[in-house]
mmCIF file of C-alpha atoms in Angstrom:
data_model
loop_
_atom_site.group_PDB
_atom_site.id
_atom_site.type_symbol
_atom_site.label_atom_id
_atom_site.label_comp_id
_atom_site.label_asym_id
_atom_site.label_seq_id
_atom_site.Cartn_x
_atom_site.Cartn_y
_atom_site.Cartn_z
ATOM 1 C CA UNK A 149 -3.335 -11.892 -16.802
ATOM 2 C CA UNK A 150 -1.384 -11.511 -20.008
ATOM 3 C CA UNK A 151 -2.996 -8.365 -21.325
ATOM 4 C CA UNK A 152 -0.839 -5.339 -20.610
ATOM 5 C CA UNK A 153 -2.078 -1.797 -20.617
ATOM 6 C CA UNK A 154 0.254 0.995 -21.564
ATOM 7 C CA UNK A 155 -0.404 4.601 -20.589
ATOM 8 C CA UNK A 156 1.712 7.672 -21.136
ATOM 9 C CA UNK A 157 0.947 10.616 -18.921
ATOM 10 C CA UNK A 158 2.741 13.917 -19.011
ATOM 11 C CA UNK A 159 2.106 16.963 -16.921
ATOM 12 C CA UNK A 160 3.617 20.376 -17.307
ATOM 13 C CA UNK A 161 3.958 22.616 -14.299
ATOM 14 C CA UNK A 162 5.214 26.142 -14.683
ATOM 15 C CA UNK A 163 7.402 27.540 -11.952
ATOM 16 C CA UNK A 164 7.522 24.166 -10.265
ATOM 17 C CA UNK A 165 10.558 25.094 -8.216
ATOM 18 C CA UNK A 166 9.875 28.785 -7.830
ATOM 19 C CA UNK A 167 6.297 28.432 -6.619
ATOM 20 C CA UNK A 168 6.262 24.898 -5.215
ATOM 21 C CA UNK A 169 9.647 24.879 -3.497
ATOM 22 C CA UNK A 170 7.992 25.751 -0.210
ATOM 23 C CA UNK A 171 5.651 22.776 -0.513
ATOM 24 C CA UNK A 172 6.696 19.337 0.637
ATOM 25 C CA UNK A 173 5.173 17.677 -2.414
ATOM 26 C CA UNK A 174 3.191 18.267 -5.571
ATOM 27 C CA UNK A 175 0.723 15.799 -7.139
ATOM 28 C CA UNK A 176 -0.180 15.581 -10.821
ATOM 29 C CA UNK A 177 -3.667 15.141 -12.151
ATOM 30 C CA UNK A 178 -5.006 11.592 -12.342
ATOM 31 C CA UNK A 179 -4.659 9.391 -15.432
ATOM 32 C CA UNK A 180 -5.928 5.882 -16.166
ATOM 33 C CA UNK A 181 -3.997 2.700 -16.914
ATOM 34 C CA UNK A 182 -5.220 -0.875 -16.671
ATOM 35 C CA UNK A 183 -8.526 0.110 -15.099
ATOM 36 C CA UNK A 184 -6.898 2.086 -12.280
ATOM 37 C CA UNK A 185 -6.334 5.788 -11.725
ATOM 38 C CA UNK A 186 -2.742 6.872 -11.125
ATOM 39 C CA UNK A 187 -0.869 10.071 -10.349
ATOM 40 C CA UNK A 188 2.706 11.278 -10.075
ATOM 41 C CA UNK A 189 3.930 12.542 -6.722
ATOM 42 C CA UNK A 190 6.827 14.986 -6.926
ATOM 43 C CA UNK A 191 9.006 16.279 -4.089
ATOM 44 C CA UNK A 192 10.815 19.280 -5.669
ATOM 45 C CA UNK A 193 13.429 19.410 -2.907
ATOM 46 C CA UNK A 194 13.535 15.724 -1.996
ATOM 47 C CA UNK A 195 11.340 13.545 0.181
ATOM 48 C CA UNK A 196 12.187 14.818 3.660
ATOM 49 C CA UNK A 197 10.484 11.851 5.338
ATOM 50 C CA UNK A 198 13.216 9.680 3.768
ATOM 51 C CA UNK A 199 15.999 12.181 4.494
ATOM 52 C CA UNK A 200 16.557 12.920 0.802
ATOM 53 C CA UNK A 201 18.672 15.978 0.069
ATOM 54 C CA UNK A 202 19.879 17.634 -3.131
ATOM 55 C CA UNK A 203 17.609 15.457 -5.302
ATOM 56 C CA UNK A 204 14.109 15.512 -6.723
ATOM 57 C CA UNK A 205 12.007 12.565 -5.510
ATOM 58 C CA UNK A 206 9.378 11.172 -7.890
ATOM 59 C CA UNK A 207 6.816 8.399 -7.343
ATOM 60 C CA UNK A 208 3.925 6.685 -9.109
ATOM 61 C CA UNK A 209 0.868 6.391 -6.853
ATOM 62 C CA UNK A 210 -2.632 4.944 -7.010
ATOM 63 C CA UNK A 211 -4.856 8.021 -7.247
ATOM 64 C CA UNK A 212 -8.270 6.649 -6.332
ATOM 65 C CA UNK A 213 -8.887 3.695 -4.037
ATOM 66 C CA UNK A 214 -12.580 4.411 -3.444
ATOM 67 C CA UNK A 215 -13.608 2.365 -6.496
ATOM 68 C CA UNK A 216 -11.518 -0.726 -5.753
ATOM 69 C CA UNK A 217 -12.678 -3.675 -3.692
ATOM 70 C CA UNK A 218 -11.466 -4.553 -0.230
ATOM 71 C CA UNK A 219 -8.260 -6.576 -0.332
ATOM 72 C CA UNK A 220 -7.253 -5.348 -3.812
ATOM 73 C CA UNK A 221 -3.744 -5.486 -5.151
ATOM 74 C CA UNK A 222 -2.297 -4.773 -8.575
ATOM 75 C CA UNK A 223 1.084 -5.655 -10.069
ATOM 76 C CA UNK A 224 2.569 -3.085 -12.424
ATOM 77 C CA UNK A 225 5.817 -2.341 -14.224
ATOM 78 C CA UNK A 226 6.447 1.358 -14.736
ATOM 79 C CA UNK A 227 8.963 3.883 -15.973
ATOM 80 C CA UNK A 228 9.153 7.543 -14.990
ATOM 81 C CA UNK A 229 10.310 10.266 -17.368
ATOM 82 C CA UNK A 230 11.738 13.765 -17.386
ATOM 83 C CA UNK A 231 11.852 15.550 -20.741
ATOM 84 C CA UNK A 232 15.058 17.129 -22.030
ATOM 85 C CA UNK A 233 13.342 19.991 -23.848
ATOM 86 C CA UNK A 234 16.534 20.964 -25.690
ATOM 87 C CA UNK A 235 17.004 17.570 -27.373
ATOM 88 C CA UNK A 236 13.358 16.391 -27.222
ATOM 89 C CA UNK A 237 14.495 13.222 -25.439
ATOM 90 C CA UNK A 238 13.355 11.718 -22.163
ATOM 91 C CA UNK A 239 15.503 10.827 -19.203
ATOM 92 C CA UNK A 240 14.001 7.427 -18.301
ATOM 93 C CA UNK A 241 14.240 5.940 -14.815
ATOM 94 C CA UNK A 242 12.969 2.463 -13.930
ATOM 95 C CA UNK A 243 13.730 -0.416 -11.611
ATOM 96 C CA UNK A 244 16.543 -2.708 -12.702
ATOM 97 C CA UNK A 245 15.323 -5.397 -15.116
ATOM 98 C CA UNK A 246 11.837 -3.840 -15.174
ATOM 99 C CA UNK A 247 10.881 -5.285 -11.812
ATOM 100 C CA UNK A 248 7.155 -5.363 -11.166
ATOM 101 C CA UNK A 249 5.801 -3.668 -8.063
ATOM 102 C CA UNK A 250 2.795 -4.630 -6.009
ATOM 103 C CA UNK A 251 0.427 -1.780 -5.165
ATOM 104 C CA UNK A 252 -2.176 -2.361 -2.460
ATOM 105 C CA UNK A 253 -3.963 -0.631 0.388
ATOM 106 C CA UNK A 254 -0.800 -0.624 2.503
ATOM 107 C CA UNK A 255 1.577 0.431 -0.286
ATOM 108 C CA UNK A 256 -0.041 3.011 -2.559
ATOM 109 C CA UNK A 257 3.124 4.395 -4.161
ATOM 110 C CA UNK A 258 6.456 3.277 -5.565
ATOM 111 C CA UNK A 259 9.211 5.309 -7.134
ATOM 112 C CA UNK A 260 12.590 6.883 -6.715
ATOM 113 C CA UNK A 261 13.806 8.816 -3.686
ATOM 114 C CA UNK A 262 16.709 10.203 -5.734
ATOM 115 C CA UNK A 263 15.141 10.592 -9.168
ATOM 116 C CA UNK A 264 17.596 13.275 -10.337
ATOM 117 C CA UNK A 265 20.124 15.519 -8.568
ATOM 118 C CA UNK A 266 18.909 19.101 -8.230
ATOM 119 C CA UNK A 267 22.183 20.324 -9.701
ATOM 120 C CA UNK A 268 21.575 18.377 -12.939
ATOM 121 C CA UNK A 269 17.904 19.386 -13.012
ATOM 122 C CA UNK A 270 18.732 23.098 -12.696
ATOM 123 C CA UNK A 271 21.560 22.983 -15.250
ATOM 124 C CA UNK A 272 20.102 24.794 -18.294
ATOM 125 C CA UNK A 273 22.292 22.809 -20.701
ATOM 126 C CA UNK A 274 20.423 19.610 -19.733
ATOM 127 C CA UNK A 275 17.088 21.061 -20.866
ATOM 128 C CA UNK A 276 15.039 19.715 -17.971
ATOM 129 C CA UNK A 277 13.962 23.142 -16.708
ATOM 130 C CA UNK A 278 13.368 25.601 -19.550
ATOM 131 C CA UNK A 279 11.670 28.956 -18.925
ATOM 132 C CA UNK A 280 10.557 27.662 -15.537
ATOM 133 C CA UNK A 281 8.762 24.711 -17.163
ATOM 134 C CA UNK A 282 9.464 21.013 -16.701
ATOM 135 C CA UNK A 283 7.710 17.948 -18.075
ATOM 136 C CA UNK A 284 7.452 14.675 -16.171
ATOM 137 C CA UNK A 285 5.733 11.519 -17.356
ATOM 138 C CA UNK A 286 4.965 7.890 -16.621
ATOM 139 C CA UNK A 287 4.500 4.694 -18.598
ATOM 140 C CA UNK A 288 2.527 2.045 -16.723
ATOM 141 C CA UNK A 289 2.036 -1.609 -17.651
ATOM 142 C CA UNK A 290 -0.598 -3.262 -15.460
ATOM 143 C CA UNK A 291 0.290 -6.954 -15.296
ATOM 144 C CA UNK A 292 -2.028 -8.597 -12.844
ATOM 145 C CA UNK A 293 -4.936 -7.846 -10.576
ATOM 146 C CA UNK A 294 -5.788 -9.860 -7.505
ATOM 147 C CA UNK A 295 -8.269 -9.728 -4.704
ATOM 148 C CA UNK A 296 -6.644 -10.943 -1.522
ATOM 149 C CA UNK A 297 -8.720 -12.454 1.218
ATOM 150 C CA UNK A 298 -7.512 -11.564 4.632
ATOM 151 C CA UNK A 299 -8.543 -10.705 8.113
ATOM 152 C CA UNK A 300 -7.653 -7.883 10.405
ATOM 153 C CA UNK A 301 -6.572 -8.930 13.871
ATOM 154 C CA UNK A 302 -6.959 -6.413 16.633
ATOM 155 C CA UNK A 303 -5.801 -7.095 20.142
ATOM 156 C CA UNK A 304 -7.945 -6.230 23.113
ATOM 157 C CA UNK A 305 -6.410 -3.498 25.207
ATOM 158 C CA UNK A 306 -7.624 -5.087 28.405
ATOM 159 C CA UNK A 307 -7.625 -8.804 29.194
ATOM 160 C CA UNK A 308 -10.824 -10.184 30.683
ATOM 161 C CA UNK A 309 -10.746 -12.380 33.738
ATOM 162 C CA UNK A 310 -13.758 -14.518 34.605
ATOM 163 C CA UNK A 311 -14.456 -17.293 37.026
ATOM 164 C CA UNK A 312 -17.041 -20.008 36.587
ATOM 165 C CA UNK A 313 -17.707 -22.785 39.069
ATOM 166 C CA UNK A 314 -19.354 -25.948 37.817
ATOM 167 C CA UNK A 315 -20.952 -27.781 40.666
ATOM 168 C CA UNK A 316 -21.678 -31.402 39.707
ATOM 169 C CA UNK A 317 -24.511 -32.866 41.782
ATOM 170 C CA UNK A 318 -24.665 -36.626 42.539
ATOM 171 C CA UNK A 319 -21.308 -37.297 40.899
ATOM 172 C CA UNK A 320 -21.228 -40.954 41.984
ATOM 173 C CA UNK A 321 -24.562 -41.587 40.282
ATOM 174 C CA UNK A 322 -23.501 -40.239 36.871
ATOM 175 C CA UNK A 323 -23.377 -42.819 34.136
ATOM 176 C CA UNK A 324 -20.438 -43.487 31.847
ATOM 177 C CA UNK A 325 -19.956 -40.914 29.085
ATOM 178 C CA UNK A 326 -19.543 -37.237 28.477
ATOM 179 C CA UNK A 327 -20.837 -34.474 30.709
ATOM 180 C CA UNK A 328 -21.134 -30.780 29.794
ATOM 181 C CA UNK A 329 -21.659 -27.733 31.934
ATOM 182 C CA UNK A 330 -24.127 -24.978 31.234
ATOM 183 C CA UNK A 331 -22.973 -22.264 28.845
ATOM 184 C CA UNK A 332 -21.362 -19.273 30.555
ATOM 185 C CA UNK A 333 -19.968 -15.940 29.345
ATOM 186 C CA UNK A 334 -16.398 -14.682 29.669
ATOM 187 C CA UNK A 335 -14.713 -11.863 27.725
ATOM 188 C CA UNK A 336 -17.620 -11.331 25.306
ATOM 189 C CA UNK A 337 -17.583 -15.033 24.317
ATOM 190 C CA UNK A 338 -19.669 -18.080 25.226
ATOM 191 C CA UNK A 339 -17.968 -21.117 26.797
ATOM 192 C CA UNK A 340 -18.754 -24.475 28.384
ATOM 193 C CA UNK A 341 -16.800 -27.182 30.167
ATOM 194 C CA UNK A 342 -16.798 -30.844 29.198
ATOM 195 C CA UNK A 343 -15.393 -34.011 30.712
ATOM 196 C CA UNK A 344 -15.619 -37.690 29.869
ATOM 197 C CA UNK A 345 -15.044 -40.514 32.274
ATOM 198 C CA UNK A 346 -15.212 -44.325 32.376
ATOM 199 C CA UNK A 347 -15.919 -46.772 35.178
#
């Protein structure tokens, strides 16, 4: 698809570090871009599951998957922002060369483990945290939507063992050609045996 959708979303959270520092993460409200709902996911003290320290972690995530079809995937290019409130400029962070990312049911979020060092964020001269207020944002370009057909393979925990004996009566009187056994069950499936012989 060539049509690109651009969406700017900004959320303001007062006391984000003071009140949310005890929380592992904080999620913004949902916004729409390219027919999908998105949100920002913020780890004020770093994403501990990825062993991040001394940095803020920030990610773009699909906010609502209940309305998408099974096997969905969407390609998007995005940039994440942090406002310098002193200069009214944004710190912009994006993948090198604007690399597109594939969001799907197995990968709902992409972003930056080390979005900004906490030391720089807390430095009042940078203007990122002013009067306990910070402003983050996102710009999302939805490039392509696909529905992927696939199957889920699940392995049986227990293997089934079955035995079937095919007793062939009057073997010497059978004519030339193919012979098939009766259908039998094994491991929740139906089977039969077949042989072909020539005289």
